[in-house]
Amino acid sequence: MPLDPRRTVSDLEQLRALTANDHGAQRIAWSETWLKARAWFQSKLAQLPVEHHLDAAGNSWTTLRGDSDRALILGSHLDSVPNGGWLDGCLGVLASFEVLRGLAEDGKPPVTIRLVDWADEEGARFGRSLFGSSAFAGTQTIQADRGRTDRDGIRLEDALRQCHVDVERIGDAAMERAHAAAYLELHIEQGPVLEGMKLPLGVVLGTKGVERHAITFHGQEAHSGSTPMAVRRDALAAAAKLALEIRPIARKHPDAVATMGSVKTFPGIVTAVVGRCETTLDMRDLDAGVLASMLAQAQEASRRFAAEEGCTVEWSRIWSIEPIPFDPALIELCDQAVRETAGTSHRLPSGPLHDAAEVARAGIPVVMMFTQSLAGLSHNPAENTKVEHLELAVQAFDRLARKTISTLSPAGTAELSP
Ligand SMILES: [Zn+2]
């Protein structure tokens, strides 16, 4: 039977019926509902000539053996945030399943095809995103995460043991990297860009680097009635100037974003000039040089505004990650697959991180394909994509997989970058 993208849509509907309630998807990693989703997925594999195992970090691997051990990996994640949508993650797993099914029906493929359902992409329960893929990539150490607990005080270690994962051994998931030659992931965009361009599909250039900082302005608390305007050292005034200045700093670059997401004032009462203002800044871009220059400009501006308001400012980094560009040769193949399927392609960076970024950090050639998200909504039960776009996405992803297999086969001509 040829590829049947409608079957992917009906699989997604089945999974929604099985794992969502009135508030949306509830497939939180390491929960009963997540295990139920995984068991349902397993049952679908039964009629295929594949092997299945869980690795040491709880990633679920389905392998269709080929003539060569060189492996093309397809995948995404079945886990969701609480009250999540019906497509985030599971679209990539179920589209990969449809592609795998078609390849299995064609007979033994020239290279091995592996489908991975990464464990705990979302980090919704323990605050550790990309859990399984980072164990695979070797970028995760359990030392940093051992102390994590969920809202009910249940330890990460104990929740994982319930799912037969021993935290001491998660590093063994790196063994799955053997023979990995390329990784492809289909995902909803989770943003408004493709819809704004009226395009169903896009090619992802990589994931943006992130600079996340706490910025505190120090001024002088003073009585709101007795302190003349001219002598105030108002920490909020300095912070407010910065909140406006980060917008032109980011707008100089087409894909850059900068967000001041939190502002706290102290003493925070109606009758006092703000003596201390704590803010946060999150900046992202795909280009490391652009990101570094945005950060430098924001730091310079904060010092200037602090001086103008008689304040001082201090910065401390909360978290950062470098931009992770995807493989140029796979980006080309993905572009071809999208154009052949939908007529027009568009290349865009991803603001959110994805498991694909961890796979790329492990040195494996990677590309992602996005399909349009209606109103750019995700992590929300309103998350949606037109059915015709979902079907195009499955077709284009199948094309991409087949093109990649040709380049990986001994007869293939193109070379993927290492
Ligand atoms: Zn996702």
Short mmCIF file of C-alpha atoms and ligand atoms in Angstrom, two decimals:
data_model
loop_
_atom_site.label_atom_id
_atom_site.label_comp_id
_atom_site.label_asym_id
_atom_site.label_seq_id
_atom_site.Cartn_x
_atom_site.Cartn_y
_atom_site.Cartn_z
CA MET A 1 0.00 0.00 0.00
CA PRO A 2 1.36 3.44 -0.87
CA LEU A 3 1.92 6.16 1.67
CA ASP A 4 -1.39 7.12 3.27
CA PRO A 5 -1.11 10.52 5.00
CA ARG A 6 -4.77 10.32 6.05
CA ARG A 7 -3.84 7.41 8.25
CA THR A 8 -1.42 9.67 10.17
CA VAL A 9 -4.26 12.12 10.82
CA SER A 10 -6.50 9.31 12.02
CA ASP A 11 -3.66 7.98 14.25
CA LEU A 12 -3.30 11.48 15.75
CA GLU A 13 -7.04 11.56 16.39
CA GLN A 14 -6.91 8.14 18.05
CA LEU A 15 -4.05 9.24 20.28
CA ARG A 16 -5.95 12.38 21.23
CA ALA A 17 -9.03 10.37 22.15
CA LEU A 18 -6.87 8.06 24.26
CA THR A 19 -4.73 10.64 26.11
CA ALA A 20 -6.55 13.99 26.22
CA ASN A 21 -9.25 15.25 28.55
CA ASP A 22 -11.42 18.39 28.28
CA HIS A 23 -8.32 20.52 28.93
CA GLY A 24 -6.10 19.00 26.25
CA ALA A 25 -3.35 16.37 25.95
CA GLN A 26 -2.07 14.90 29.22
CA ARG A 27 0.88 12.78 28.06
CA ILE A 28 3.31 14.14 30.65
CA ALA A 29 6.50 12.09 30.54
CA TRP A 30 6.84 9.38 33.21
CA SER A 31 3.05 9.44 33.87
CA GLU A 32 0.46 6.68 33.45
CA THR A 33 -1.05 8.48 30.45
CA TRP A 34 2.35 8.72 28.75
CA LEU A 35 2.93 5.00 29.28
CA LYS A 36 -0.53 4.37 27.86
CA ALA A 37 0.38 6.41 24.74
CA ARG A 38 3.59 4.45 24.34
CA ALA A 39 1.81 1.10 24.75
CA TRP A 40 -0.73 2.18 22.11
CA PHE A 41 2.12 3.10 19.76
CA GLN A 42 3.81 -0.26 20.42
CA SER A 43 0.65 -2.10 19.51
CA LYS A 44 0.69 -0.38 16.11
CA LEU A 45 4.18 -1.74 15.40
CA ALA A 46 3.09 -5.34 15.81
CA GLN A 47 2.41 -5.98 12.12
CA LEU A 48 5.78 -4.55 10.94
CA PRO A 49 9.07 -6.50 10.54
CA VAL A 50 10.81 -4.37 13.17
CA GLU A 51 12.68 -4.76 16.44
CA HIS A 52 11.90 -2.61 19.44
CA HIS A 53 13.73 -1.68 22.65
CA LEU A 54 13.94 1.06 25.27
CA ASP A 55 17.41 2.51 25.81
CA ALA A 56 18.95 3.37 29.17
CA ALA A 57 17.35 6.83 29.23
CA GLY A 58 13.88 5.58 28.33
CA ASN A 59 14.00 6.53 24.63
CA SER A 60 11.91 4.12 22.57
CA TRP A 61 13.67 2.71 19.47
CA THR A 62 12.04 0.82 16.60
CA THR A 63 14.47 -0.61 14.07
CA LEU A 64 13.87 -1.79 10.51
CA ARG A 65 17.08 -3.56 9.53
CA GLY A 66 18.58 -2.63 6.16
CA ASP A 67 21.38 -4.02 4.01
CA SER A 68 23.78 -1.69 5.82
CA ASP A 69 24.10 -0.88 9.54
CA ARG A 70 24.31 2.82 8.64
CA ALA A 71 21.16 4.20 10.16
CA LEU A 72 18.72 6.91 9.17
CA ILE A 73 16.89 8.00 12.32
CA LEU A 74 13.38 9.50 12.17
CA GLY A 75 11.60 10.70 15.25
CA SER A 76 10.17 13.16 17.73
CA HIS A 77 8.38 12.80 21.08
CA LEU A 78 5.05 11.39 22.29
CA ASP A 79 5.16 13.26 25.60
CA SER A 80 3.20 16.51 25.96
CA VAL A 81 2.90 19.39 28.38
CA PRO A 82 -0.13 19.30 30.71
CA ASN A 83 -3.18 20.64 28.81
CA GLY A 84 -1.19 20.39 25.59
CA GLY A 85 -2.20 20.21 21.96
CA TRP A 86 -2.84 17.23 19.72
CA LEU A 87 0.19 17.68 17.41
CA ASP A 88 3.29 18.81 19.32
CA GLY A 89 5.74 15.91 19.14
CA CYS A 90 3.30 13.15 18.26
CA LEU A 91 2.94 14.43 14.68
CA GLY A 92 6.65 13.71 14.15
CA VAL A 93 6.42 10.23 15.70
CA LEU A 94 3.30 9.19 13.81
CA ALA A 95 4.45 10.64 10.47
CA SER A 96 7.73 8.75 10.95
CA PHE A 97 5.66 5.65 11.61
CA GLU A 98 3.78 6.07 8.32
CA VAL A 99 7.09 6.56 6.45
CA LEU A 100 8.59 3.50 8.17
CA ARG A 101 5.55 1.41 7.31
CA GLY A 102 5.88 2.34 3.64
CA LEU A 103 9.59 1.60 3.60
CA ALA A 104 9.01 -1.78 5.26
CA GLU A 105 6.49 -2.69 2.56
CA ASP A 106 9.05 -1.90 -0.14
CA GLY A 107 11.26 -4.71 1.21
CA LYS A 108 14.61 -4.51 2.96
CA PRO A 109 15.93 -0.93 2.71
CA PRO A 110 19.57 -0.26 1.70
CA VAL A 111 20.26 1.37 5.07
CA THR A 112 18.80 0.68 8.49
CA ILE A 113 15.82 2.85 9.45
CA ARG A 114 15.25 3.67 13.10
CA LEU A 115 12.26 5.44 14.61
CA VAL A 116 12.86 7.10 17.97
CA ASP A 117 10.31 8.42 20.45
CA TRP A 118 12.48 10.54 22.76
CA ALA A 119 11.74 10.37 26.49
CA ASP A 120 10.63 13.60 28.18
CA GLU A 121 11.25 16.24 25.55
CA GLU A 122 9.05 18.73 27.37
CA GLY A 123 10.51 18.58 30.87
CA ALA A 124 7.01 19.45 32.08
CA ARG A 125 7.16 17.52 35.36
CA PHE A 126 10.78 17.88 36.51
CA GLY A 127 11.84 21.02 34.62
CA ARG A 128 14.48 19.18 32.57
CA SER A 129 13.68 19.49 28.85
CA LEU A 130 15.24 17.22 26.18
CA PHE A 131 15.96 14.57 28.82
CA GLY A 132 16.27 11.51 26.58
CA SER A 133 17.88 13.18 23.57
CA SER A 134 20.52 14.88 25.71
CA ALA A 135 21.38 11.53 27.32
CA PHE A 136 21.73 10.15 23.78
CA ALA A 137 23.92 13.12 22.81
CA GLY A 138 26.05 12.80 25.95
CA THR A 139 25.35 16.40 26.99
CA GLN A 140 23.36 15.37 30.08
CA THR A 141 24.92 14.46 33.39
CA ILE A 142 22.62 13.02 36.00
CA GLN A 143 24.63 14.91 38.66
CA ALA A 144 22.97 18.14 37.53
CA ASP A 145 19.46 16.67 37.62
CA ARG A 146 19.53 14.11 40.41
CA GLY A 147 18.04 16.50 42.98
CA ARG A 148 14.99 17.41 40.90
CA THR A 149 11.51 16.78 42.32
CA ASP A 150 8.03 17.33 40.89
CA ARG A 151 5.32 19.52 42.43
CA ASP A 152 4.33 16.71 44.79
CA GLY A 153 7.90 16.23 46.00
CA ILE A 154 8.39 12.96 44.08
CA ARG A 155 12.04 12.59 43.12
CA LEU A 156 13.04 12.31 39.45
CA GLU A 157 15.00 9.20 40.30
CA ASP A 158 11.96 7.46 41.79
CA ALA A 159 9.59 8.45 38.97
CA LEU A 160 12.06 7.11 36.40
CA ARG A 161 12.51 3.85 38.28
CA GLN A 162 8.73 3.33 37.99
CA CYS A 163 9.31 3.43 34.22
CA HIS A 164 12.27 1.01 34.45
CA VAL A 165 14.91 3.72 33.95
CA ASP A 166 17.89 3.71 36.34
CA VAL A 167 19.28 7.26 36.53
CA GLU A 168 22.79 5.93 37.17
CA ARG A 169 22.79 4.34 33.72
CA ILE A 170 21.21 7.01 31.50
CA GLY A 171 24.61 7.78 29.92
CA ASP A 172 24.45 4.33 28.29
CA ALA A 173 21.87 5.81 25.88
CA ALA A 174 24.91 7.20 24.02
CA MET A 175 25.43 3.67 22.65
CA GLU A 176 22.48 4.31 20.34
CA ARG A 177 24.67 6.78 18.43
CA ALA A 178 26.56 3.89 16.82
CA HIS A 179 25.97 3.88 13.02
CA ALA A 180 23.72 6.97 13.16
CA ALA A 181 24.17 8.68 9.79
CA ALA A 182 21.37 11.26 9.75
CA TYR A 183 18.38 12.38 11.81
CA LEU A 184 15.13 13.87 10.44
CA GLU A 185 12.33 15.40 12.52
CA LEU A 186 8.95 16.75 11.44
CA HIS A 187 7.31 19.16 13.89
CA ILE A 188 4.63 21.83 13.96
CA GLU A 189 6.14 25.31 13.78
CA GLN A 190 4.56 26.51 17.07
CA GLY A 191 4.88 30.06 15.74
CA PRO A 192 3.11 32.33 13.20
CA VAL A 193 5.73 32.66 10.42
CA LEU A 194 4.53 30.04 7.90
CA GLU A 195 0.88 30.96 8.35
CA GLY A 196 1.78 34.63 7.79
CA MET A 197 3.44 33.62 4.50
CA LYS A 198 0.52 31.30 3.59
CA LEU A 199 2.92 28.36 3.31
CA PRO A 200 2.10 24.86 4.59
CA LEU A 201 5.71 23.73 5.09
CA GLY A 202 9.14 25.10 5.93
CA VAL A 203 12.76 23.98 6.29
CA VAL A 204 14.41 24.58 9.64
CA LEU A 205 17.91 26.06 9.51
CA GLY A 206 18.73 25.26 13.12
CA THR A 207 17.76 26.26 16.62
CA LYS A 208 18.50 29.74 17.86
CA GLY A 209 21.10 30.35 20.53
CA VAL A 210 19.75 31.73 23.78
CA GLU A 211 21.21 34.27 26.23
CA ARG A 212 19.08 34.41 29.39
CA HIS A 213 20.08 36.87 32.12
CA ALA A 214 18.88 38.37 35.40
CA ILE A 215 19.43 42.15 35.44
CA THR A 216 19.06 44.10 38.67
CA PHE A 217 19.00 47.89 38.88
CA HIS A 218 19.88 49.43 42.27
CA GLY A 219 18.67 52.95 43.13
CA GLN A 220 17.39 54.46 46.36
CA GLU A 221 14.07 53.78 48.07
CA ALA A 222 12.54 57.12 48.97
CA HIS A 223 9.20 58.62 50.05
CA SER A 224 6.95 59.27 47.07
CA GLY A 225 5.66 62.50 48.56
CA SER A 226 8.79 64.16 49.92
CA THR A 227 11.41 63.27 47.28
CA PRO A 228 11.67 65.87 44.46
CA MET A 229 11.79 64.45 40.96
CA ALA A 230 15.23 65.88 40.27
CA VAL A 231 16.97 63.91 43.03
CA ARG A 232 15.31 60.52 42.63
CA ARG A 233 17.32 57.39 41.91
CA ASP A 234 14.47 55.36 40.47
CA ALA A 235 15.51 51.79 39.62
CA LEU A 236 12.27 51.13 37.73
CA ALA A 237 12.86 54.12 35.44
CA ALA A 238 16.23 52.68 34.39
CA ALA A 239 14.69 49.20 33.85
CA ALA A 240 11.80 50.67 31.85
CA LYS A 241 14.22 52.41 29.48
CA LEU A 242 15.99 49.09 28.91
CA ALA A 243 12.67 47.29 28.29
CA LEU A 244 12.03 49.66 25.39
CA GLU A 245 15.63 49.68 24.11
CA ILE A 246 15.87 45.89 23.59
CA ARG A 247 13.26 46.17 20.84
CA PRO A 248 15.34 48.24 18.38
CA ILE A 249 18.38 46.13 19.34
CA ALA A 250 16.57 42.95 18.22
CA ARG A 251 14.79 44.52 15.24
CA LYS A 252 18.09 45.21 13.50
CA HIS A 253 18.21 41.48 12.69
CA PRO A 254 15.42 39.66 10.82
CA ASP A 255 15.10 36.61 13.08
CA ALA A 256 16.35 37.98 16.40
CA VAL A 257 14.06 38.24 19.42
CA ALA A 258 14.52 39.87 22.82
CA THR A 259 12.08 39.65 25.72
CA MET A 260 12.01 41.23 29.16
CA GLY A 261 9.65 38.70 30.68
CA SER A 262 9.72 39.60 34.36
CA VAL A 263 9.96 42.83 36.36
CA LYS A 264 9.84 42.96 40.16
CA THR A 265 10.03 46.20 42.13
CA PHE A 266 11.13 46.69 45.73
CA PRO A 267 9.75 47.77 48.09
CA GLY A 268 6.88 47.54 45.60
CA ILE A 269 4.44 49.83 47.40
CA VAL A 270 2.46 52.75 46.04
CA THR A 271 4.15 55.33 48.30
CA ALA A 272 7.83 54.59 47.58
CA VAL A 273 10.26 55.31 44.76
CA VAL A 274 11.59 51.94 43.55
CA GLY A 275 14.94 51.24 45.18
CA ARG A 276 15.60 47.93 43.48
CA CYS A 277 14.24 46.49 40.25
CA GLU A 278 14.86 42.89 39.27
CA THR A 279 14.28 42.01 35.60
CA THR A 280 15.00 39.15 33.23
CA LEU A 281 16.11 39.24 29.62
CA ASP A 282 15.91 36.42 27.06
CA MET A 283 17.62 37.02 23.68
CA ARG A 284 17.74 34.57 20.76
CA ASP A 285 19.24 34.37 17.29
CA LEU A 286 20.58 31.70 14.95
CA ASP A 287 23.87 33.58 14.46
CA ALA A 288 26.30 33.47 17.37
CA GLY A 289 27.89 36.78 16.33
CA VAL A 290 24.52 38.55 16.18
CA LEU A 291 23.56 37.13 19.57
CA ALA A 292 26.84 38.26 21.15
CA SER A 293 26.48 41.75 19.69
CA MET A 294 22.86 42.03 20.89
CA LEU A 295 23.97 41.06 24.37
CA ALA A 296 26.82 43.59 24.34
CA GLN A 297 24.46 46.35 23.17
CA ALA A 298 21.90 45.53 25.86
CA GLN A 299 24.63 45.56 28.52
CA GLU A 300 25.95 48.91 27.30
CA ALA A 301 22.42 50.37 27.22
CA SER A 302 21.68 49.14 30.74
CA ARG A 303 24.77 50.89 32.10
CA ARG A 304 23.88 54.09 30.26
CA PHE A 305 20.30 54.07 31.59
CA ALA A 306 21.47 53.21 35.11
CA ALA A 307 23.85 56.21 35.01
CA GLU A 308 21.10 58.52 33.67
CA GLU A 309 18.87 57.55 36.60
CA GLY A 310 21.58 57.66 39.31
CA CYS A 311 21.47 53.87 39.66
CA THR A 312 23.83 50.94 39.27
CA VAL A 313 23.16 47.71 37.39
CA GLU A 314 24.35 44.13 37.74
CA TRP A 315 23.97 41.23 35.35
CA SER A 316 24.04 37.51 36.03
CA ARG A 317 23.60 34.79 33.44
CA ILE A 318 20.69 32.43 34.17
CA TRP A 319 21.31 30.09 31.23
CA SER A 320 22.64 30.14 27.71
CA ILE A 321 23.05 27.82 24.76
CA GLU A 322 24.85 28.37 21.50
CA PRO A 323 22.96 28.43 18.18
CA ILE A 324 22.78 24.93 16.69
CA PRO A 325 22.81 25.02 12.88
CA PHE A 326 21.47 22.01 11.00
CA ASP A 327 23.28 20.16 8.20
CA PRO A 328 23.61 22.15 4.93
CA ALA A 329 23.21 19.10 2.65
CA LEU A 330 20.11 17.90 4.52
CA ILE A 331 18.69 21.44 4.45
CA GLU A 332 19.00 21.29 0.63
CA LEU A 333 17.26 17.89 0.48
CA CYS A 334 14.50 19.13 2.77
CA ASP A 335 14.07 22.22 0.61
CA GLN A 336 13.68 20.00 -2.49
CA ALA A 337 11.19 17.72 -0.72
CA VAL A 338 9.09 20.70 0.40
CA ARG A 339 9.15 22.33 -3.05
CA GLU A 340 8.22 19.10 -4.81
CA THR A 341 5.31 18.60 -2.41
CA ALA A 342 3.97 22.10 -1.78
CA GLY A 343 5.38 24.16 -4.65
CA THR A 344 7.16 26.72 -2.47
CA SER A 345 9.63 26.39 0.36
CA HIS A 346 10.81 28.75 3.04
CA ARG A 347 13.81 28.42 5.36
CA LEU A 348 13.45 29.59 8.94
CA PRO A 349 15.21 29.17 12.27
CA SER A 350 13.47 27.59 15.25
CA GLY A 351 13.06 29.69 18.38
CA PRO A 352 12.12 26.72 20.57
CA LEU A 353 14.72 24.01 21.18
CA HIS A 354 13.97 20.52 19.92
CA ASP A 355 15.41 17.02 20.35
CA ALA A 356 16.97 17.54 16.90
CA ALA A 357 19.26 20.17 18.44
CA GLU A 358 20.69 17.61 20.88
CA VAL A 359 21.20 15.12 18.06
CA ALA A 360 23.05 17.81 16.08
CA ARG A 361 25.23 18.57 19.11
CA ALA A 362 26.31 14.93 19.02
CA GLY A 363 27.74 15.59 15.53
CA ILE A 364 25.05 13.71 13.58
CA PRO A 365 23.75 15.49 10.43
CA VAL A 366 20.24 16.76 11.21
CA VAL A 367 17.41 18.64 9.61
CA MET A 368 13.87 19.46 10.72
CA MET A 369 10.77 20.21 8.67
CA PHE A 370 8.03 22.46 10.05
CA THR A 371 4.38 22.50 9.18
CA GLN A 372 2.21 25.53 9.71
CA SER A 373 0.59 26.17 13.11
CA LEU A 374 -2.75 27.97 13.02
CA ALA A 375 -2.46 31.32 14.86
CA GLY A 376 1.02 30.21 15.91
CA LEU A 377 -0.45 28.53 19.00
CA SER A 378 1.13 25.57 20.80
CA HIS A 379 1.44 24.15 24.34
CA ASN A 380 -2.26 24.84 24.42
CA PRO A 381 -5.36 22.77 23.60
CA ALA A 382 -6.12 25.31 20.83
CA GLU A 383 -2.99 24.13 18.96
CA ASN A 384 -4.06 23.17 15.44
CA THR A 385 -2.95 22.65 11.83
CA LYS A 386 -5.20 22.21 8.79
CA VAL A 387 -5.67 18.55 7.91
CA GLU A 388 -4.53 19.19 4.33
CA HIS A 389 -1.30 20.67 5.69
CA LEU A 390 -0.75 17.66 7.94
CA GLU A 391 -1.18 15.40 4.93
CA LEU A 392 1.27 17.47 2.85
CA ALA A 393 3.72 17.31 5.75
CA VAL A 394 3.61 13.51 5.81
CA GLN A 395 4.16 13.39 2.04
CA ALA A 396 7.05 15.84 2.14
CA PHE A 397 8.64 14.05 5.10
CA ASP A 398 8.41 10.75 3.24
CA ARG A 399 10.13 12.38 0.23
CA LEU A 400 12.84 13.76 2.49
CA ALA A 401 13.40 10.33 4.09
CA ARG A 402 13.69 8.66 0.68
CA LYS A 403 16.08 11.33 -0.63
CA THR A 404 18.21 10.94 2.48
CA ILE A 405 18.27 7.16 2.10
CA SER A 406 19.61 7.60 -1.45
CA THR A 407 22.45 9.79 -0.25
CA LEU A 408 23.31 7.32 2.51
CA SER A 409 23.19 4.22 0.30
CA PRO A 410 26.46 2.94 -1.20
CA ALA A 411 25.23 4.07 -4.63
CA GLY A 412 24.40 7.54 -3.28
CA THR A 413 26.36 10.40 -4.77
CA ALA A 414 25.80 13.30 -2.42
CA GLU A 415 27.75 13.46 0.82
CA LEU A 416 26.35 14.70 4.09
CA SER A 417 28.68 16.83 6.13
CA PRO A 418 30.10 14.99 9.13
ZN ZN B 1 7.66 19.28 20.57
#
